[in-house]
PDB file of C-alpha atoms in Angstrom:
ATOM      1  CA  SER A  19       1.575 -27.655  21.977  1.00 61.00           C
ATOM      2  CA  ASN A  20       2.979 -29.796  19.269  1.00 75.00           C
ATOM      3  CA  VAL A  21       1.621 -28.051  16.494  1.00 78.00           C
ATOM      4  CA  ARG A  22       3.294 -28.871  13.047  1.00 82.00           C
ATOM      5  CA  THR A  23       4.305 -25.625  11.107  1.00 76.00           C
ATOM      6  CA  THR A  24       5.978 -25.096   7.772  1.00 78.00           C
ATOM      7  CA  LYS A  25       8.293 -22.353   7.012  1.00 73.00           C
ATOM      8  CA  VAL A  26       7.969 -20.759   3.749  1.00 71.00           C
ATOM      9  CA  ALA A  27      10.502 -18.424   2.346  1.00 70.00           C
ATOM     10  CA  LEU A  28       9.229 -15.860  -0.179  1.00 71.00           C
ATOM     11  CA  ALA A  29      11.646 -14.097  -2.387  1.00 78.00           C
ATOM     12  CA  GLY A  30      11.025 -10.944  -4.176  1.00 84.00           C
ATOM     13  CA  LEU A  31      10.854 -10.633  -7.974  1.00 92.00           C
ATOM     14  CA  ASP A  32      14.397 -10.424  -9.704  1.00 94.00           C
ATOM     15  CA  ARG A  33      15.158  -7.803 -12.106  1.00 95.00           C
ATOM     16  CA  GLU A  34      14.039  -9.717 -15.273  1.00 96.00           C
ATOM     17  CA  ASP A  35      10.685 -10.829 -13.880  1.00 96.00           C
ATOM     18  CA  LEU A  36      10.027  -7.198 -12.756  1.00 96.00           C
ATOM     19  CA  ASN A  37      10.899  -5.991 -16.233  1.00 97.00           C
ATOM     20  CA  THR A  38       8.621  -8.425 -17.641  1.00 97.00           C
ATOM     21  CA  MET A  39       5.816  -7.613 -15.312  1.00 96.00           C
ATOM     22  CA  ILE A  40       6.036  -3.922 -15.882  1.00 97.00           C
ATOM     23  CA  SER A  41       6.511  -4.474 -19.635  1.00 97.00           C
ATOM     24  CA  ASP A  42       3.289  -6.506 -19.594  1.00 97.00           C
ATOM     25  CA  SER A  43       1.316  -3.886 -17.549  1.00 96.00           C
ATOM     26  CA  LEU A  44       2.355  -0.938 -19.782  1.00 97.00           C
ATOM     27  CA  CYS A  45       2.020  -3.010 -22.915  1.00 96.00           C
ATOM     28  CA  LEU A  46       5.587  -2.027 -23.977  1.00 96.00           C
ATOM     29  CA  TYR A  47       8.542  -4.033 -25.189  1.00 97.00           C
ATOM     30  CA  PRO A  48      10.887  -5.198 -22.285  1.00 96.00           C
ATOM     31  CA  ARG A  49      13.770  -3.215 -23.734  1.00 96.00           C
ATOM     32  CA  ILE A  50      11.690   0.071 -23.680  1.00 96.00           C
ATOM     33  CA  CYS A  51      10.763  -0.517 -19.910  1.00 95.00           C
ATOM     34  CA  ARG A  52      14.476  -1.597 -18.775  1.00 97.00           C
ATOM     35  CA  SER A  53      15.144   1.951 -17.505  1.00 95.00           C
ATOM     36  CA  LEU A  54      11.926   2.031 -15.671  1.00 96.00           C
ATOM     37  CA  SER A  55      12.071  -1.343 -14.163  1.00 96.00           C
ATOM     38  CA  ASP A  56      15.692  -0.981 -13.086  1.00 95.00           C
ATOM     39  CA  SER A  57      14.642   2.159 -11.145  1.00 93.00           C
ATOM     40  CA  VAL A  58      11.843   0.319  -9.481  1.00 92.00           C
ATOM     41  CA  PHE A  59      13.798  -2.638  -8.627  1.00 91.00           C
ATOM     42  CA  ASP A  60      16.488  -0.311  -7.122  1.00 88.00           C
ATOM     43  CA  LYS A  61      13.758   1.420  -5.055  1.00 85.00           C
ATOM     44  CA  THR A  62      11.698  -1.673  -4.174  1.00 84.00           C
ATOM     45  CA  LYS A  63      14.291  -4.465  -4.171  1.00 84.00           C
ATOM     46  CA  GLY A  64      11.684  -6.506  -6.146  1.00 89.00           C
ATOM     47  CA  ASN A  65       9.134  -6.695  -3.012  1.00 85.00           C
ATOM     48  CA  PRO A  66       5.947  -7.156  -4.962  1.00 87.00           C
ATOM     49  CA  PHE A  67       3.859  -5.047  -2.440  1.00 83.00           C
ATOM     50  CA  PHE A  68       6.521  -2.158  -2.760  1.00 85.00           C
ATOM     51  CA  VAL A  69       6.303  -2.563  -6.294  1.00 89.00           C
ATOM     52  CA  LEU A  70       2.650  -2.084  -6.549  1.00 88.00           C
ATOM     53  CA  GLU A  71       2.575   0.801  -4.137  1.00 85.00           C
ATOM     54  CA  PHE A  72       5.627   2.488  -5.669  1.00 88.00           C
ATOM     55  CA  MET A  73       4.208   2.243  -9.200  1.00 92.00           C
ATOM     56  CA  GLN A  74       0.792   3.745  -8.019  1.00 89.00           C
ATOM     57  CA  SER A  75       2.446   6.454  -6.446  1.00 86.00           C
ATOM     58  CA  LEU A  76       4.378   7.197  -9.625  1.00 91.00           C
ATOM     59  CA  VAL A  77       1.072   7.505 -11.505  1.00 93.00           C
ATOM     60  CA  GLU A  78      -0.551   9.603  -8.754  1.00 88.00           C
ATOM     61  CA  ARG A  79       2.270  12.106  -8.707  1.00 88.00           C
ATOM     62  CA  GLY A  80       2.532  12.156 -12.671  1.00 94.00           C
ATOM     63  CA  LEU A  81       5.920  10.620 -12.854  1.00 94.00           C
ATOM     64  CA  LEU A  82       4.346   7.674 -14.992  1.00 97.00           C
ATOM     65  CA  GLN A  83       1.585   8.717 -17.308  1.00 97.00           C
ATOM     66  CA  TYR A  84      -0.213   7.678 -20.245  1.00 97.00           C
ATOM     67  CA  ASN A  85       0.493  10.008 -23.431  1.00 96.00           C
ATOM     68  CA  PHE A  86      -2.600  10.034 -25.484  1.00 96.00           C
ATOM     69  CA  ARG A  87      -0.912  11.653 -28.414  1.00 96.00           C
ATOM     70  CA  THR A  88       1.978   9.010 -28.658  1.00 94.00           C
ATOM     71  CA  LYS A  89      -0.527   6.191 -27.350  1.00 95.00           C
ATOM     72  CA  ARG A  90       1.970   4.827 -24.710  1.00 96.00           C
ATOM     73  CA  TRP A  91       3.131   5.252 -21.344  1.00 97.00           C
ATOM     74  CA  VAL A  92       6.052   7.680 -20.629  1.00 97.00           C
ATOM     75  CA  TRP A  93       7.907   8.439 -17.500  1.00 97.00           C
ATOM     76  CA  ASN A  94      10.323  10.963 -16.045  1.00 94.00           C
ATOM     77  CA  GLU A  95      13.464   8.886 -15.439  1.00 91.00           C
ATOM     78  CA  ALA A  96      15.569  11.354 -13.942  1.00 91.00           C
ATOM     79  CA  ALA A  97      12.693  12.227 -11.322  1.00 91.00           C
ATOM     80  CA  ILE A  98      12.122   8.686 -10.576  1.00 90.00           C
ATOM     81  CA  ARG A  99      15.953   7.933 -10.013  1.00 87.00           C
ATOM     82  CA  SER A 100      16.239  10.953  -7.728  1.00 84.00           C
ATOM     83  CA  GLU A 101      13.222   9.992  -5.397  1.00 76.00           C
ATOM     84  CA  GLU A 102      14.155  10.004  -1.783  1.00 65.00           C
ATOM     85  CA  CYS A 103      13.303   7.021   0.551  1.00 51.00           C
ATOM     86  CA  MET A 104      11.049   5.579  -1.846  1.00 48.00           C
ATOM     87  CA  GLY A 105      12.181   2.087  -0.910  1.00 47.00           C
ATOM     88  CA  ASN A 106      10.325   2.533   2.300  1.00 69.00           C
ATOM     89  CA  VAL A 107       6.660   1.566   1.807  1.00 75.00           C
ATOM     90  CA  LEU A 108       5.718   3.251   4.964  1.00 79.00           C
ATOM     91  CA  TYR A 109       6.428   6.690   3.328  1.00 80.00           C
ATOM     92  CA  LEU A 110       4.264   5.774   0.278  1.00 79.00           C
ATOM     93  CA  LEU A 111       1.366   4.465   2.588  1.00 85.00           C
ATOM     94  CA  SER A 112       1.412   7.487   4.883  1.00 84.00           C
ATOM     95  CA  LEU A 113       1.111   9.704   1.578  1.00 82.00           C
ATOM     96  CA  LYS A 114      -1.836   7.652   0.649  1.00 87.00           C
ATOM     97  CA  MET A 115      -3.345   7.772   4.011  1.00 91.00           C
ATOM     98  CA  LYS A 116      -3.106  11.445   4.536  1.00 89.00           C
ATOM     99  CA  VAL A 117      -5.451  12.258   1.549  1.00 89.00           C
ATOM    100  CA  LEU A 118      -8.138   9.862   3.269  1.00 93.00           C
ATOM    101  CA  SER A 119     -10.993  11.565   5.084  1.00 94.00           C
ATOM    102  CA  GLU A 120     -10.461  12.088   8.789  1.00 94.00           C
ATOM    103  CA  ASN A 121     -13.082   9.452   9.608  1.00 94.00           C
ATOM    104  CA  VAL A 122     -11.171   6.655   7.402  1.00 95.00           C
ATOM    105  CA  ARG A 123      -7.885   7.546   9.028  1.00 94.00           C
ATOM    106  CA  THR A 124      -9.543   7.337  12.588  1.00 93.00           C
ATOM    107  CA  SER A 125     -10.948   3.786  11.790  1.00 94.00           C
ATOM    108  CA  LEU A 126      -7.492   2.816  10.394  1.00 95.00           C
ATOM    109  CA  LYS A 127      -5.802   4.024  13.521  1.00 94.00           C
ATOM    110  CA  VAL A 128      -8.397   2.236  15.855  1.00 93.00           C
ATOM    111  CA  MET A 129      -7.994  -0.963  13.880  1.00 94.00           C
ATOM    112  CA  ALA A 130      -4.102  -0.689  14.106  1.00 94.00           C
ATOM    113  CA  CYS A 131      -4.471  -0.471  18.024  1.00 92.00           C
ATOM    114  CA  PHE A 132      -6.122  -4.046  17.872  1.00 91.00           C
ATOM    115  CA  GLY A 133      -3.237  -5.710  15.756  1.00 91.00           C
ATOM    116  CA  SER A 134      -3.160  -6.840  12.117  1.00 91.00           C
ATOM    117  CA  ARG A 135      -6.895  -8.183  12.333  1.00 90.00           C
ATOM    118  CA  THR A 136     -10.006  -7.045  14.248  1.00 92.00           C
ATOM    119  CA  ASN A 137     -13.040  -9.046  14.823  1.00 91.00           C
ATOM    120  CA  GLU A 138     -16.323  -8.073  13.689  1.00 91.00           C
ATOM    121  CA  SER A 139     -17.833  -8.007  17.155  1.00 91.00           C
ATOM    122  CA  VAL A 140     -15.288  -5.447  18.108  1.00 92.00           C
ATOM    123  CA  ILE A 141     -16.208  -3.154  15.331  1.00 92.00           C
ATOM    124  CA  ASP A 142     -19.869  -3.670  16.136  1.00 92.00           C
ATOM    125  CA  SER A 143     -19.503  -2.474  19.638  1.00 92.00           C
ATOM    126  CA  LEU A 144     -17.538   0.527  18.509  1.00 92.00           C
ATOM    127  CA  SER A 145     -20.081   1.593  16.165  1.00 92.00           C
ATOM    128  CA  LYS A 146     -22.481   1.672  18.912  1.00 93.00           C
ATOM    129  CA  SER A 147     -20.575   4.656  20.526  1.00 91.00           C
ATOM    130  CA  SER A 148     -21.281   8.170  19.199  1.00 90.00           C
ATOM    131  CA  GLU A 149     -17.401   8.549  18.514  1.00 90.00           C
ATOM    132  CA  TYR A 150     -17.162   5.754  16.150  1.00 91.00           C
ATOM    133  CA  SER A 151     -20.872   5.641  14.785  1.00 91.00           C
ATOM    134  CA  ASP A 152     -19.514   5.668  11.260  1.00 93.00           C
ATOM    135  CA  ILE A 153     -16.800   3.101  11.544  1.00 93.00           C
ATOM    136  CA  GLN A 154     -18.603   0.503   9.401  1.00 92.00           C
ATOM    137  CA  ASP A 155     -18.919   2.980   6.542  1.00 94.00           C
ATOM    138  CA  SER A 156     -15.282   4.066   6.901  1.00 95.00           C
ATOM    139  CA  LEU A 157     -14.056   0.582   6.829  1.00 94.00           C
ATOM    140  CA  LYS A 158     -15.968   0.012   3.521  1.00 94.00           C
ATOM    141  CA  ILE A 159     -13.894   2.945   2.060  1.00 95.00           C
ATOM    142  CA  ALA A 160     -10.735   1.410   3.538  1.00 94.00           C
ATOM    143  CA  ILE A 161     -11.639  -2.083   1.894  1.00 94.00           C
ATOM    144  CA  ARG A 162     -12.384  -0.202  -1.390  1.00 92.00           C
ATOM    145  CA  ASP A 163      -9.115   1.772  -1.357  1.00 90.00           C
ATOM    146  CA  GLY A 164      -7.184  -1.539  -0.825  1.00 89.00           C
ATOM    147  CA  PHE A 165      -6.098  -0.928   2.907  1.00 92.00           C
ATOM    148  CA  ILE A 166      -7.903  -3.705   4.538  1.00 94.00           C
ATOM    149  CA  VAL A 167      -9.940  -6.822   3.485  1.00 93.00           C
ATOM    150  CA  ARG A 168     -12.867  -8.792   5.168  1.00 92.00           C
ATOM    151  CA  GLY A 169     -12.063 -11.990   6.345  1.00 85.00           C
ATOM    152  CA  GLU A 170     -13.752 -15.366   5.962  1.00 80.00           C
ATOM    153  CA  LYS A 171     -15.198 -15.102   9.464  1.00 83.00           C
ATOM    154  CA  GLY A 172     -16.287 -11.737   9.199  1.00 84.00           C
ATOM    155  CA  ASN A 173     -13.247  -9.792  10.899  1.00 91.00           C
ATOM    156  CA  PHE A 174     -11.202  -6.944   9.144  1.00 94.00           C
ATOM    157  CA  LYS A 175      -7.709  -7.470   8.242  1.00 94.00           C
ATOM    158  CA  PHE A 176      -4.852  -5.144   7.156  1.00 93.00           C
ATOM    159  CA  VAL A 177      -3.714  -6.216   3.594  1.00 90.00           C
ATOM    160  CA  HIS A 178      -0.087  -6.106   4.687  1.00 88.00           C
ATOM    161  CA  ASP A 179       1.679  -5.527   7.974  1.00 88.00           C
ATOM    162  CA  LYS A 180       3.419  -2.534   6.680  1.00 88.00           C
ATOM    163  CA  VAL A 181      -0.258  -1.081   6.167  1.00 91.00           C
ATOM    164  CA  ARG A 182      -1.089  -1.644   9.800  1.00 94.00           C
ATOM    165  CA  GLU A 183       2.399  -0.099  10.651  1.00 92.00           C
ATOM    166  CA  ALA A 184       1.510   2.868   8.615  1.00 92.00           C
ATOM    167  CA  ALA A 185      -1.930   3.515  10.124  1.00 93.00           C
ATOM    168  CA  TYR A 186      -0.412   2.958  13.496  1.00 93.00           C
ATOM    169  CA  ASN A 187       2.204   5.672  12.897  1.00 91.00           C
ATOM    170  CA  LEU A 188      -0.504   8.175  11.983  1.00 90.00           C
ATOM    171  CA  ILE A 189      -1.482   8.142  15.754  1.00 90.00           C
ATOM    172  CA  PRO A 190       0.716  10.929  17.631  1.00 87.00           C
ATOM    173  CA  ASP A 191       2.960   9.341  20.351  1.00 83.00           C
ATOM    174  CA  MET A 192       1.426  11.023  23.192  1.00 81.00           C
ATOM    175  CA  GLU A 193      -2.099   9.546  21.937  1.00 81.00           C
ATOM    176  CA  LYS A 194      -0.464   6.036  21.836  1.00 76.00           C
ATOM    177  CA  LYS A 195       0.285   5.949  25.446  1.00 71.00           C
ATOM    178  CA  LYS A 196      -3.260   6.622  26.140  1.00 67.00           C
ATOM    179  CA  VAL A 197      -5.069   4.327  23.681  1.00 63.00           C
ATOM    180  CA  CYS A 198      -2.950   1.506  22.702  1.00 58.00           C
TER     181      CYS A 198
END
């Protein structure tokens, strides 16, 4: 078929743009955030999705926190620099997914078997079975937590291909052969 396509190349944030973004987010001068933004850039290579996940993980693990006494954000620079494999967004996502309820993780794994998006009719069919009767509620939680979005046509879609990959990786290899 002769479908016309346009290829768009998207680049990540450069060091300066990332420093500006972090500075704005933390309400600190860019010169104060430079060491943090350099560490974040080294770990994420400026990929906006990776940056967001990495920054959230720093807050969740207490490596970046708001100090109420000094009324500003502070971070543990040495600990952030020594982080292992943090450039790997799959690692960050798997950490986030491991704290989800079993029902939500199961729903994400099922969706991952269908690809990057799952039609509403498939979810409706699954919800009629006793095994997946709570899939609708679980997907609402997954939407709230930022793993999936509801599409225009009512379908469910992973927010990023790495989210789908992380959900798929939750499935043990022996199980993958049976279900996917």
